[in-house]
Structures are given as structure tokens and as C-alpha cells.
Short mmCIF file of N, CA and C in Angstrom, two decimals:
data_model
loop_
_atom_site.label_atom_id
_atom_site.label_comp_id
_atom_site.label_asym_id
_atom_site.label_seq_id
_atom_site.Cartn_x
_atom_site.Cartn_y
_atom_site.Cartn_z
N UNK U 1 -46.05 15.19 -3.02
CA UNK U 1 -44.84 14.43 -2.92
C UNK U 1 -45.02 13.06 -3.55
N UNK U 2 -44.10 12.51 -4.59
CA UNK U 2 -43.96 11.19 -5.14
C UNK U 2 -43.50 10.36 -4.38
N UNK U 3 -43.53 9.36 -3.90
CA UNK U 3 -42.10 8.33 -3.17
C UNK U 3 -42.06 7.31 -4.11
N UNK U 4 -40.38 7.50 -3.51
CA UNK U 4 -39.92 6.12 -4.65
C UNK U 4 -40.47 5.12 -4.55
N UNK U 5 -40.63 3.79 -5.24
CA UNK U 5 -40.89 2.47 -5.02
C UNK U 5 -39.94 1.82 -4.96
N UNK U 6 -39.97 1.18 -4.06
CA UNK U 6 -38.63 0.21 -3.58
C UNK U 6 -38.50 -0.66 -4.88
N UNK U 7 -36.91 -0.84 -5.79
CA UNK U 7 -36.77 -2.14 -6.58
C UNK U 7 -37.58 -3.30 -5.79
N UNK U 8 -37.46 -3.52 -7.08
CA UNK U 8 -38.13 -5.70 -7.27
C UNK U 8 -36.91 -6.22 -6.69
N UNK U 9 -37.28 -7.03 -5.73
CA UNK U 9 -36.17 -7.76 -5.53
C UNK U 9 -35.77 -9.07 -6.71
N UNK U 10 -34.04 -8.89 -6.92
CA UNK U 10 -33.60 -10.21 -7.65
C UNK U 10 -34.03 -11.41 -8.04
N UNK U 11 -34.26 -12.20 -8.99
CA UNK U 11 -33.87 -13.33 -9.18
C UNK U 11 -32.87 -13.44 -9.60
N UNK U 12 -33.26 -15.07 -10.63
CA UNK U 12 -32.21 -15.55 -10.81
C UNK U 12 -31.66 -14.93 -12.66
N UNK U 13 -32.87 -14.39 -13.16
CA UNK U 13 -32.53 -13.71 -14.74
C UNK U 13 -32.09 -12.15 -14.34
N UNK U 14 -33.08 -11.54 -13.34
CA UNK U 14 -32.36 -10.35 -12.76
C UNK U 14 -31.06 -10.57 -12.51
N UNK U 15 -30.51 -10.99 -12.06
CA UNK U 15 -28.91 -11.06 -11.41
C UNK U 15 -27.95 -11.41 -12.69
N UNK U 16 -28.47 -12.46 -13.79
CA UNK U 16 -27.66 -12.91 -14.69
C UNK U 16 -27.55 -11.24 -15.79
N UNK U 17 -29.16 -10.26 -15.95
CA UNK U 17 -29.15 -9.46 -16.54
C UNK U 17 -28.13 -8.48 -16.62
N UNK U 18 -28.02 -7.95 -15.18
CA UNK U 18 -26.75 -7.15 -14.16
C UNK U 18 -25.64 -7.42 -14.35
N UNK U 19 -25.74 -9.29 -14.07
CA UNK U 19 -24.03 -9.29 -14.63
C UNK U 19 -23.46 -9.04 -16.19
N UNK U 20 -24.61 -9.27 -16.48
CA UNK U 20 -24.04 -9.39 -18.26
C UNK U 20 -23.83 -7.54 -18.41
N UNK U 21 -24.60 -6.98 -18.01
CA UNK U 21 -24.81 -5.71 -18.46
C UNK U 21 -23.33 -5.04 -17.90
N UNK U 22 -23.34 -5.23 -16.67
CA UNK U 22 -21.49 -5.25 -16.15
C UNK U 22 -20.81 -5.31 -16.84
N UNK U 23 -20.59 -6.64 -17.28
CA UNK U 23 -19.45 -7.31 -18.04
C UNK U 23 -19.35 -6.72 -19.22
N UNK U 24 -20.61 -6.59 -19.64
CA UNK U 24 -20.23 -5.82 -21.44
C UNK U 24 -19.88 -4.26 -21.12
N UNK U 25 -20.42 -3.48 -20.10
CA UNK U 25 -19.79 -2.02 -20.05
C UNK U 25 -18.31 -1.58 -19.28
N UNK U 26 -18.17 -2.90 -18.63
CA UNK U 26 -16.80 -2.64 -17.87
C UNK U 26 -15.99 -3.38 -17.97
N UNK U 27 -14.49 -3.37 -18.08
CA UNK U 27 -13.33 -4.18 -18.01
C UNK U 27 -13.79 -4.82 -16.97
N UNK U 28 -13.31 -5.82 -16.04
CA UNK U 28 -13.80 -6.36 -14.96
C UNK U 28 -13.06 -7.65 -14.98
N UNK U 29 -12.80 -7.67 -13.42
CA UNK U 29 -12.20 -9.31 -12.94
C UNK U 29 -13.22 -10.29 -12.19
N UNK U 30 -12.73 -11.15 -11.84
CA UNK U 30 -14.14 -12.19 -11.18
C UNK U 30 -14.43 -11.40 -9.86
N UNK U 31 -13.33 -10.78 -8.58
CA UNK U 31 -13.50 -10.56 -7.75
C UNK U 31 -14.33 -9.33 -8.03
N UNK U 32 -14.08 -8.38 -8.91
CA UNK U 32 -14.89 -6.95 -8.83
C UNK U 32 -16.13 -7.38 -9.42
N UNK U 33 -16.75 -8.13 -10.30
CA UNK U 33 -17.73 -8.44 -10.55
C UNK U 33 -18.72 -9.16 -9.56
N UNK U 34 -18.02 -10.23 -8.90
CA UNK U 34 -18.73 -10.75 -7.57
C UNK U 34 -19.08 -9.81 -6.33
N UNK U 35 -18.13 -8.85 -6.50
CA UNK U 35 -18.36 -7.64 -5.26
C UNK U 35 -19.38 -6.78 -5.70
N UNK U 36 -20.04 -6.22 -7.00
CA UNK U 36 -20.80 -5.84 -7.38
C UNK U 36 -22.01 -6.58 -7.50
N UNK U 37 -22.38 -7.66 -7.45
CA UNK U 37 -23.13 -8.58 -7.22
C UNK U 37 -23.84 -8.60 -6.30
N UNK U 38 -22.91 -9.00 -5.17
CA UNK U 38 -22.73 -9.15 -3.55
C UNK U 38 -23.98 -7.60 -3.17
N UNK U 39 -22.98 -6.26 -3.79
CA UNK U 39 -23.61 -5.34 -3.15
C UNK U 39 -25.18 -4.96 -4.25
N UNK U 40 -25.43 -5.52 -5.18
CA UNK U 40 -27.08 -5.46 -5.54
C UNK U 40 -27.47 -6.36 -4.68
N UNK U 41 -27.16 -7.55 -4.63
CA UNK U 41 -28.10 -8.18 -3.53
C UNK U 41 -28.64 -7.30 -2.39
N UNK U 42 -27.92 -6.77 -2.22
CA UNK U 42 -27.90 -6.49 -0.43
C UNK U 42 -28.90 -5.08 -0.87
N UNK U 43 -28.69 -4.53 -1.63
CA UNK U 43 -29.69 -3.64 -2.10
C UNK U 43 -31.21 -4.05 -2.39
N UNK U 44 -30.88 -4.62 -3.44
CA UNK U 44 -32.36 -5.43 -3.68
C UNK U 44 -32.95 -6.33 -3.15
N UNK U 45 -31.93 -7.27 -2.49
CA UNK U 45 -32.77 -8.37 -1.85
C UNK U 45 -32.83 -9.50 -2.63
N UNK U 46 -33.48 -10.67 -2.56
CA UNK U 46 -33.32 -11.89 -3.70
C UNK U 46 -34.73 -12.32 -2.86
N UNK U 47 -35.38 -12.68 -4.29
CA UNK U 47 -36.61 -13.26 -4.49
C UNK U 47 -36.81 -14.64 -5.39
N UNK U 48 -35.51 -15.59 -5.81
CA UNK U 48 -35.92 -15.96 -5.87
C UNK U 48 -36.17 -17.36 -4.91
N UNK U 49 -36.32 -18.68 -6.17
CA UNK U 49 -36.29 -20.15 -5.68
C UNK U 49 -35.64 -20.43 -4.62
N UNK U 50 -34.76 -20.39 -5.54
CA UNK U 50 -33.57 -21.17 -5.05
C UNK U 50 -32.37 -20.16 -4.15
N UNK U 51 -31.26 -20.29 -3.22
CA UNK U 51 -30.83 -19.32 -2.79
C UNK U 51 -30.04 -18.80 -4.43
N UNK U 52 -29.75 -17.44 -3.91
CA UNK U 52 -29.01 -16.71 -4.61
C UNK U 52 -27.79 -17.30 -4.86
N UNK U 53 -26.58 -17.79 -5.85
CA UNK U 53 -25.22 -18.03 -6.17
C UNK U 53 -24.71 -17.34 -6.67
N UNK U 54 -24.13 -16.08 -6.85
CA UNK U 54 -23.49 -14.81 -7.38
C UNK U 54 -22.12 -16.00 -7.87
N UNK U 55 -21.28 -16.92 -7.30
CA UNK U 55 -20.06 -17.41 -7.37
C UNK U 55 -19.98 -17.65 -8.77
N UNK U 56 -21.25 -18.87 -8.72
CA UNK U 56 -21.39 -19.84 -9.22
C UNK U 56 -21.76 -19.01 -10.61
N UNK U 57 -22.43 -17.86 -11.20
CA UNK U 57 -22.73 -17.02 -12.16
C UNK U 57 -21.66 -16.61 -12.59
N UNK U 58 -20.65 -15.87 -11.44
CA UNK U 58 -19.23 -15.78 -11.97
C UNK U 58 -18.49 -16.60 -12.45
N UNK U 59 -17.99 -17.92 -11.87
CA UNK U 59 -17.64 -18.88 -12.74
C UNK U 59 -17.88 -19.50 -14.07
N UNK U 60 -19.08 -19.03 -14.00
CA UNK U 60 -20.16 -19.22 -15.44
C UNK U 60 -19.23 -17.96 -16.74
N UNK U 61 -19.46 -16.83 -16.37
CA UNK U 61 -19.00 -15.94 -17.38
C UNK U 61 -17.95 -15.96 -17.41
N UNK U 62 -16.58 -16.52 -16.66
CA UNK U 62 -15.63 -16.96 -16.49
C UNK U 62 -15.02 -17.88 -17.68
N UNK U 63 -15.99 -18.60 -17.23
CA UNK U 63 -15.82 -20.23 -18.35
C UNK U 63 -16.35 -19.79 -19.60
N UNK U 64 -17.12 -18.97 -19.82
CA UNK U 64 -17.47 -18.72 -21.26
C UNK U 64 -16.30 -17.09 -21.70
N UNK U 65 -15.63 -16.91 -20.64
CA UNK U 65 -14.90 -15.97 -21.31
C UNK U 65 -15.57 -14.46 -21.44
N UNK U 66 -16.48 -14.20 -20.75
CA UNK U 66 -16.83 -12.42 -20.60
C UNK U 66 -15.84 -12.13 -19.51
N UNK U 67 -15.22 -12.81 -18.46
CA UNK U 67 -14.58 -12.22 -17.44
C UNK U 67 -13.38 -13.07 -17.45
N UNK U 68 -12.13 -12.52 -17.34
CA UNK U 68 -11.15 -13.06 -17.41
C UNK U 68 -9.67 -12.07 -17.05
N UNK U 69 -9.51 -12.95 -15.69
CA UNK U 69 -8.64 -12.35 -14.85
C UNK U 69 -7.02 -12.10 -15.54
N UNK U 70 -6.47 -12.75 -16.05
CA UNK U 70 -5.25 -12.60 -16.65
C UNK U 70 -4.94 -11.65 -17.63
N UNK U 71 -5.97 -11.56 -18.36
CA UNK U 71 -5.84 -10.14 -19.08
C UNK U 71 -6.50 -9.17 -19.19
N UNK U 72 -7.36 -8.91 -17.66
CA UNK U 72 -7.38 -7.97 -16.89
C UNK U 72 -6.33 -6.89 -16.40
N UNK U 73 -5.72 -8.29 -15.72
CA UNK U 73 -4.73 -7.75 -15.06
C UNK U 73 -3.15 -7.14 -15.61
N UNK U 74 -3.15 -7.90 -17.23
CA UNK U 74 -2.41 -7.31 -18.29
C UNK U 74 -2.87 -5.90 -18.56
N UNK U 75 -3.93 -5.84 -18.41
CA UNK U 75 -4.24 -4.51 -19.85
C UNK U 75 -4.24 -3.61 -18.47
N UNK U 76 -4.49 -3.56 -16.91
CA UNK U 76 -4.74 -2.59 -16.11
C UNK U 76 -3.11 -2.32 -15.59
N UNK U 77 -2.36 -3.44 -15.56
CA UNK U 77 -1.19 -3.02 -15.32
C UNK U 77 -0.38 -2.30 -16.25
N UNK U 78 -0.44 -2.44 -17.84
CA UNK U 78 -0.10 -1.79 -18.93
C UNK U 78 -0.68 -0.19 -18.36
N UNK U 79 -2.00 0.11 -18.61
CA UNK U 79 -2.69 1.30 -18.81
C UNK U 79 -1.73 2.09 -16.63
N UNK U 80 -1.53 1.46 -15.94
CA UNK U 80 -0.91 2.01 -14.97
C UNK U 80 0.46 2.45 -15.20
N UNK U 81 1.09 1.60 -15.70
CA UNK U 81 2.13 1.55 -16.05
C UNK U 81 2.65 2.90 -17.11
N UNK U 82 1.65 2.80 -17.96
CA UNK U 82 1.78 4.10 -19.19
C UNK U 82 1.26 5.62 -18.32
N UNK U 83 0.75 5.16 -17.00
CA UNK U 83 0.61 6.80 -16.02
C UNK U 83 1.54 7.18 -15.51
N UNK U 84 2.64 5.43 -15.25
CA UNK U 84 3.71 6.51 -14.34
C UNK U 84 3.68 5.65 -13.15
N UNK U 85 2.93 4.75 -12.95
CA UNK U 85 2.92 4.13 -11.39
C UNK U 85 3.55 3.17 -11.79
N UNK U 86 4.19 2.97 -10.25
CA UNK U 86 5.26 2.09 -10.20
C UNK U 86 4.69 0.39 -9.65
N UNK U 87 5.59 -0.61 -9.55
CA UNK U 87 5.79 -2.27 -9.34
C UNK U 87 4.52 -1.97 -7.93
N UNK U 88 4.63 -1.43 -6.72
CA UNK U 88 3.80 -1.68 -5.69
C UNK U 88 2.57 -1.27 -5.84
N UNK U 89 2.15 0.00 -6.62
CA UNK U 89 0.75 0.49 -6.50
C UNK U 89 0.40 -0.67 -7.68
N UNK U 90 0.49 -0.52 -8.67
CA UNK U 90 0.35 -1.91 -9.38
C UNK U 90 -0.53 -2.65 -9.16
N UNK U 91 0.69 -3.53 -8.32
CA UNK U 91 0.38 -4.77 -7.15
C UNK U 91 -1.01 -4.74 -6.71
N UNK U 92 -1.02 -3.13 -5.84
CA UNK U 92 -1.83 -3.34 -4.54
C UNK U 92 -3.10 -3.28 -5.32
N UNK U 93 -2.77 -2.25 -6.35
CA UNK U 93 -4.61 -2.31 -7.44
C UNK U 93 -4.55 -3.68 -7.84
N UNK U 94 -4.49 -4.09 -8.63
CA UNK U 94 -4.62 -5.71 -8.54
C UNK U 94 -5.24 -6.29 -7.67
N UNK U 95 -4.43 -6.52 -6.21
CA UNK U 95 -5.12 -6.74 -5.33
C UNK U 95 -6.37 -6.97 -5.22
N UNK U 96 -7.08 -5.37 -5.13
CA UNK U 96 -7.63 -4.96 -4.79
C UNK U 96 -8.89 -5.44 -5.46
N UNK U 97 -8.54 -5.55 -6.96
CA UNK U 97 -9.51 -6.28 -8.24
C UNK U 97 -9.56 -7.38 -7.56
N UNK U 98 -9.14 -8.43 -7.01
CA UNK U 98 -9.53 -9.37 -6.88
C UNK U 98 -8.61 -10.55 -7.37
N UNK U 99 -7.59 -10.09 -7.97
CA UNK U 99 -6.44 -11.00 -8.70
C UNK U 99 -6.04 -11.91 -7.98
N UNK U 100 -5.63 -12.67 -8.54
CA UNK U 100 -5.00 -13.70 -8.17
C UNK U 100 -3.77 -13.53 -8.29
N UNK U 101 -2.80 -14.61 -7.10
CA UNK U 101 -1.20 -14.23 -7.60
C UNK U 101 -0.51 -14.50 -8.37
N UNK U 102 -1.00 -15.87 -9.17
CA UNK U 102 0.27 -16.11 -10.18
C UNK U 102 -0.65 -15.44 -11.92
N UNK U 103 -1.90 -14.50 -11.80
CA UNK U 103 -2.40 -13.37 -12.92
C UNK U 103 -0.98 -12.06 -12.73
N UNK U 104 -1.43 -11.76 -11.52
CA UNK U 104 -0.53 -10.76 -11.05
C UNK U 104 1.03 -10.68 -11.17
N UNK U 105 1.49 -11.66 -10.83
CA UNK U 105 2.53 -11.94 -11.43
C UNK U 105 3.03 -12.12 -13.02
N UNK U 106 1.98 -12.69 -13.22
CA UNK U 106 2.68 -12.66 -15.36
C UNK U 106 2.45 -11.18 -15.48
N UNK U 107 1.77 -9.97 -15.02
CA UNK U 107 0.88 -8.99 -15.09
C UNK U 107 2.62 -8.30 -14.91
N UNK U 108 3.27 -8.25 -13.76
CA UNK U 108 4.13 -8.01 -13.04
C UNK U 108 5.35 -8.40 -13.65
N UNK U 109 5.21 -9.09 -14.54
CA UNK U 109 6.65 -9.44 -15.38
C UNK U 109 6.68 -8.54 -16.54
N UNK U 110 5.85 -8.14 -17.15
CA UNK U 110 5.67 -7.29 -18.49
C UNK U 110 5.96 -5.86 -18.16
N UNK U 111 6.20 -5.24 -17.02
CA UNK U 111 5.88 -3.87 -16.40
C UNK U 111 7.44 -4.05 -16.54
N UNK U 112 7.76 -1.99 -17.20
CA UNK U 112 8.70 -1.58 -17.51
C UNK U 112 9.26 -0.46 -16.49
N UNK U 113 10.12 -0.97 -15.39
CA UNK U 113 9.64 0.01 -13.99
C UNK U 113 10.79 1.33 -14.87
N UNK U 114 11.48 1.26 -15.48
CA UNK U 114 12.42 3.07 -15.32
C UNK U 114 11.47 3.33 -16.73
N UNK U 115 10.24 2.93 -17.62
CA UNK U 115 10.17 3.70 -18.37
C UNK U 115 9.09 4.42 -17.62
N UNK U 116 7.85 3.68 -16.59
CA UNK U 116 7.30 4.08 -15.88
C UNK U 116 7.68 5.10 -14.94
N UNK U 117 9.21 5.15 -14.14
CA UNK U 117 9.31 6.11 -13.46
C UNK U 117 9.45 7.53 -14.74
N UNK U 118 9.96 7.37 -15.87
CA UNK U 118 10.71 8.49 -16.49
C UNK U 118 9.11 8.87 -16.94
N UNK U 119 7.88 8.66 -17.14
CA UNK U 119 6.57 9.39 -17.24
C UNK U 119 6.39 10.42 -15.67
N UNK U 120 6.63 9.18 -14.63
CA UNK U 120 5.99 10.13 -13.38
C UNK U 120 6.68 11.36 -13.75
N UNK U 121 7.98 11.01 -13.85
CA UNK U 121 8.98 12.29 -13.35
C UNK U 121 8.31 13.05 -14.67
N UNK U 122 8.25 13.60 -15.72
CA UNK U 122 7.76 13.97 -16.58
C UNK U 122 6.34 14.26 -16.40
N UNK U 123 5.52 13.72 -15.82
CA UNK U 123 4.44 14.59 -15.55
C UNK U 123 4.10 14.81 -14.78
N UNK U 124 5.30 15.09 -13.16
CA UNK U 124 4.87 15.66 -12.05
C UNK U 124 6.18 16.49 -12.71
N UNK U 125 6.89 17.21 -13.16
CA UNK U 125 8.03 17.84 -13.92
C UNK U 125 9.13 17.92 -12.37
N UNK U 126 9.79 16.65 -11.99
CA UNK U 126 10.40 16.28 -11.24
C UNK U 126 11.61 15.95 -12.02
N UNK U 127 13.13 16.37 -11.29
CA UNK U 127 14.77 16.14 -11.61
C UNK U 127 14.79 16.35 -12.76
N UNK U 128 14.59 15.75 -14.39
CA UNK U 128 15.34 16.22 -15.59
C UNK U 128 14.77 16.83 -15.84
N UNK U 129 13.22 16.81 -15.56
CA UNK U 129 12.39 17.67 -16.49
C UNK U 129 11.65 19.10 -15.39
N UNK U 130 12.41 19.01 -14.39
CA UNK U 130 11.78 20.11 -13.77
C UNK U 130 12.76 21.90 -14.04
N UNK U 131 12.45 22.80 -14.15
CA UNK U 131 13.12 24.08 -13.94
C UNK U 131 14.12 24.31 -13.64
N UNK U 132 14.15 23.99 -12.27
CA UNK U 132 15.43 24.28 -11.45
C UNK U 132 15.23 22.97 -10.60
N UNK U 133 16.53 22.49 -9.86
CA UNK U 133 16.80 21.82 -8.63
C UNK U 133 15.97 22.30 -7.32
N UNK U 134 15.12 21.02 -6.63
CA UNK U 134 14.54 21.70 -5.93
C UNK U 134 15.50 21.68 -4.41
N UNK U 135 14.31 22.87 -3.44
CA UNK U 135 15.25 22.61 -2.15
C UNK U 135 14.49 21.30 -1.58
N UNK U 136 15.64 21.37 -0.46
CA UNK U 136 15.61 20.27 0.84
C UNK U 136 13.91 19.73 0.96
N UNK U 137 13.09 20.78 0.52
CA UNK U 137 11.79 20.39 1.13
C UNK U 137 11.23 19.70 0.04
N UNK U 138 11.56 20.57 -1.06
CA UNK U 138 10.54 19.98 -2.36
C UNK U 138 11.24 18.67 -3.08
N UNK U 139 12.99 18.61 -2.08
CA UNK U 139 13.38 17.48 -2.76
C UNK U 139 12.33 16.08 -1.76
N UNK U 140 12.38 16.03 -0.90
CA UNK U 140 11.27 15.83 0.19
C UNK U 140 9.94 14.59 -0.18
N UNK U 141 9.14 16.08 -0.90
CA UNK U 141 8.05 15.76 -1.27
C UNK U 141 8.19 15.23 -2.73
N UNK U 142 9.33 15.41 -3.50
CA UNK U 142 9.35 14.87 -4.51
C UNK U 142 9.42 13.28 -4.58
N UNK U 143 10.56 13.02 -3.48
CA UNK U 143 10.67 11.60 -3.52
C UNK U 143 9.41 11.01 -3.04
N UNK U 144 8.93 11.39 -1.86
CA UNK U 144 7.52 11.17 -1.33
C UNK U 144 6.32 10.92 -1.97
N UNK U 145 6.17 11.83 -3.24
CA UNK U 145 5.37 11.39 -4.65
C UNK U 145 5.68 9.88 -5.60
N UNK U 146 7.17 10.00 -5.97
CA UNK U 146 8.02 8.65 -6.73
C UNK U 146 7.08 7.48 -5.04
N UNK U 147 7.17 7.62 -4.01
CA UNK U 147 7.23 6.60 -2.91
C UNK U 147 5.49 6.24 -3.37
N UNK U 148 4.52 7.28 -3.17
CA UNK U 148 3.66 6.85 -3.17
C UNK U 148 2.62 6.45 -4.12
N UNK U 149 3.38 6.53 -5.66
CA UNK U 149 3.26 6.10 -6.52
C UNK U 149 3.53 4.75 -7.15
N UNK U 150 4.41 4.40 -5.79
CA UNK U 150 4.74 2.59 -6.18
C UNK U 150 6.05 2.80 -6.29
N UNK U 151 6.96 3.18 -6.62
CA UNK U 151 8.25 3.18 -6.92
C UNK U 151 9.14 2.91 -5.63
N UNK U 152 10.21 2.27 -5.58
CA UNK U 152 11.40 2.13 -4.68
C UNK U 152 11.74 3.18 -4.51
N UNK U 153 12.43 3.19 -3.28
CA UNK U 153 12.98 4.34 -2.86
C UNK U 153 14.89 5.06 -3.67
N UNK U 154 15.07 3.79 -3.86
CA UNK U 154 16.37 4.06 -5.41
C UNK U 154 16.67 4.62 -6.31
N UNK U 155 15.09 4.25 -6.94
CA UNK U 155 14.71 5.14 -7.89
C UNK U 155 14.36 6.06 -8.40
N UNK U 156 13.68 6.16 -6.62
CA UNK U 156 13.01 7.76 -6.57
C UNK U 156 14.09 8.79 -6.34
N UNK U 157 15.03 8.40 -5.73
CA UNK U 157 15.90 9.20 -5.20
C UNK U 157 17.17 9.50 -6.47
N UNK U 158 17.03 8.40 -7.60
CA UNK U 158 18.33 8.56 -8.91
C UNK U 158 17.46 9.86 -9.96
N UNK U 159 15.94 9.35 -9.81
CA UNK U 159 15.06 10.87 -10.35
C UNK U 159 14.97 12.00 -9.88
N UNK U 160 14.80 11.81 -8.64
CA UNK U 160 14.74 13.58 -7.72
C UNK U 160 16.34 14.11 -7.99
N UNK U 161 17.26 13.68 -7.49
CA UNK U 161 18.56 13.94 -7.75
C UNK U 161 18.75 14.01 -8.77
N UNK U 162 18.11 14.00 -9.95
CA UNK U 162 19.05 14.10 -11.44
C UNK U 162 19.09 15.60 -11.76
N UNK U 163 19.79 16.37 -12.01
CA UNK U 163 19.84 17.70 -12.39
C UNK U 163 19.12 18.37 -13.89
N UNK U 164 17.77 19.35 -13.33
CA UNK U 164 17.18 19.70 -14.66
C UNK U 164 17.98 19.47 -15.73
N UNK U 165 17.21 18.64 -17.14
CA UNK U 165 17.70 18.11 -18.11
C UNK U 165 19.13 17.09 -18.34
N UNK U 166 19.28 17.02 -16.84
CA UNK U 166 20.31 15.30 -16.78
C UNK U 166 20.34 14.11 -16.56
N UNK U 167 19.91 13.79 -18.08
CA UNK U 167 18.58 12.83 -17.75
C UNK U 167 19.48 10.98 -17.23
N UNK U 168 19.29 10.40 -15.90
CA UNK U 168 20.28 9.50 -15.10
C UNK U 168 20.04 8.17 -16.16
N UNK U 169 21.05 7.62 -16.46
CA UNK U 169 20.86 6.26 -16.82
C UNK U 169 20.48 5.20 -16.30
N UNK U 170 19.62 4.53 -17.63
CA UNK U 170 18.64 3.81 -17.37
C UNK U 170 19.71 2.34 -16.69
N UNK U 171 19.00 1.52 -15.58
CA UNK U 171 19.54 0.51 -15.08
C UNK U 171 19.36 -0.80 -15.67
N UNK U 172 20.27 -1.29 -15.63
CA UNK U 172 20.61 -2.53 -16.18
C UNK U 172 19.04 -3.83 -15.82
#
């Protein structure tokens, strides 16, 4: 039997290595990068000097521009947006990155909510683009999909209701 050897614990070029290596393979915001940080530490441990500053590294690649929240949050709300998800899931991914509110918001002004719903409906083949009209149940779960995809309940309900190939006009 081999056993592993426990990693070297961190310094301070270890940690800068990680982040860089991050930053160049992943899109990334300050908060998801600091949370990845956070959890090597806790893995590896920190060896060195001085305490560990994960913040203060982030702010660093920040200021030089490897990480940058605003058009993050442009290009992830675009690429959501072109799936089909609606204004709230959005949001809550954002969130979740670590955004800030007034990123999120310019992020949130560019989002095209009926061209976004007219993908869902199109590739869950829901109201214009589905077969037939569904019943009571599948009208149901249809809206229930539009709901938990981010979309209002308005909207979901002008898509489920539209009659295979009648396709509802777009809102003002």
C-alpha cells in the first residue's frame, strides 16, 4: 500500500500561484475567486510569515484587471440569458458569484426577458412550439418550468397558453 502525502502547506507564492492559475482558466468574480481561496486554505493549511490575506490578493488581481466583476456579470448574464433563463435566476446566480448590486444591475439592464422566454419555450417545446395543447396537468408543470427558470408568472402563463404555432406578441 502507497499513502498519500499530505500537500505542503501554502504560502504566500503558493496562494498567488493558485490564484493566477484560477484566473487564467476560469471566468471568475472577486467573490468566487476568494471562496476558492478560502477553501485551499482550509485544505492545505498556510505556512507562511505572515498571516494569510486571500482579500488583499484579490484586490490585487482586481486592480490589475485579471478579475473583474462587471463584466463578469455581463458576459454570465448574456450566456444565461441566450439558455432561456429568466430576470430572477439571473439575479440569484449573480448573487451567488459574489456580485455586487449596482454590477448586477447594469448586468440586469441589458437582459432581453421575452427573447429569453421565447428560447425556454422553444427548448422545453412549450405553447407555440409544442405539438398539441397541453392538459390541466402539463399546463401545470409547464408554467412551473417558465417559474423556475426565473420568469414571472405573466409570462409564463402568455407562453403556456399560446396555442401550438401561435406565436403571442411580444410586450411593449
Amino acid at each position: 500500500m502507497t499513502s498519500k502525502r499530505p500537500p505542503q502547506p501554502l504560502d504566500e507564492d503558493a496562494l498567488r500561484e493558485l490564484a493566477l492559475r484560477y484566473a487564467g482558466r476560469f471566468a471568475t468574480s472577486r467573490g468566487k475567486l476568494l471562496a476558492y481561496l478560502a477553501r485551499k486554505l482550509r485544505e492545505r493549511g498556510w505556512g507562511g510569515e505572515a498571516p494569510a490575506d486571500p482579500e488583499a490578493l484579490v484586490a490585487r488581481f482586481a486592480e490589475l484587471g485579471y478579475v473583474d466583476d462587471s463584466s463578469f456579470a455581463l458576459m454570465k448574464s448574456a450566456a444565461l440569458g441566450r439558455r432561456g433563463y429568466g430576470a430572477r435566476r439571473i439575479t440569484e446566480t449573480l448573487r451567488a458569484a459574489g456580485i455586487e448590486e449596482a454590477d448586477r444591475g447594469a448586468a440586469d439592464a441589458q437582459a432581453d426577458r421575452w427573447a429569453a422566454a421565447d428560447r425556454f419555450a422553444r427548448r422545453k417545446r412549450i405553447g407555440p412550439y409544442a405539438m398539441q395543447a397541453p392538459d390541466p396537468k402539463g399546463r401545470e408543470k409547464a408554467i412551473a418550468a417558465f417559474l423556475r427558470a426565473g420568469h414571472d408568472y405573466a409570462l409564463a402563463r402568455r407562453w403556456v397558453d399560446a396555442a401550438p404555432g401561435d406565436f403571442p406578441e411580444a410586450e411593449d
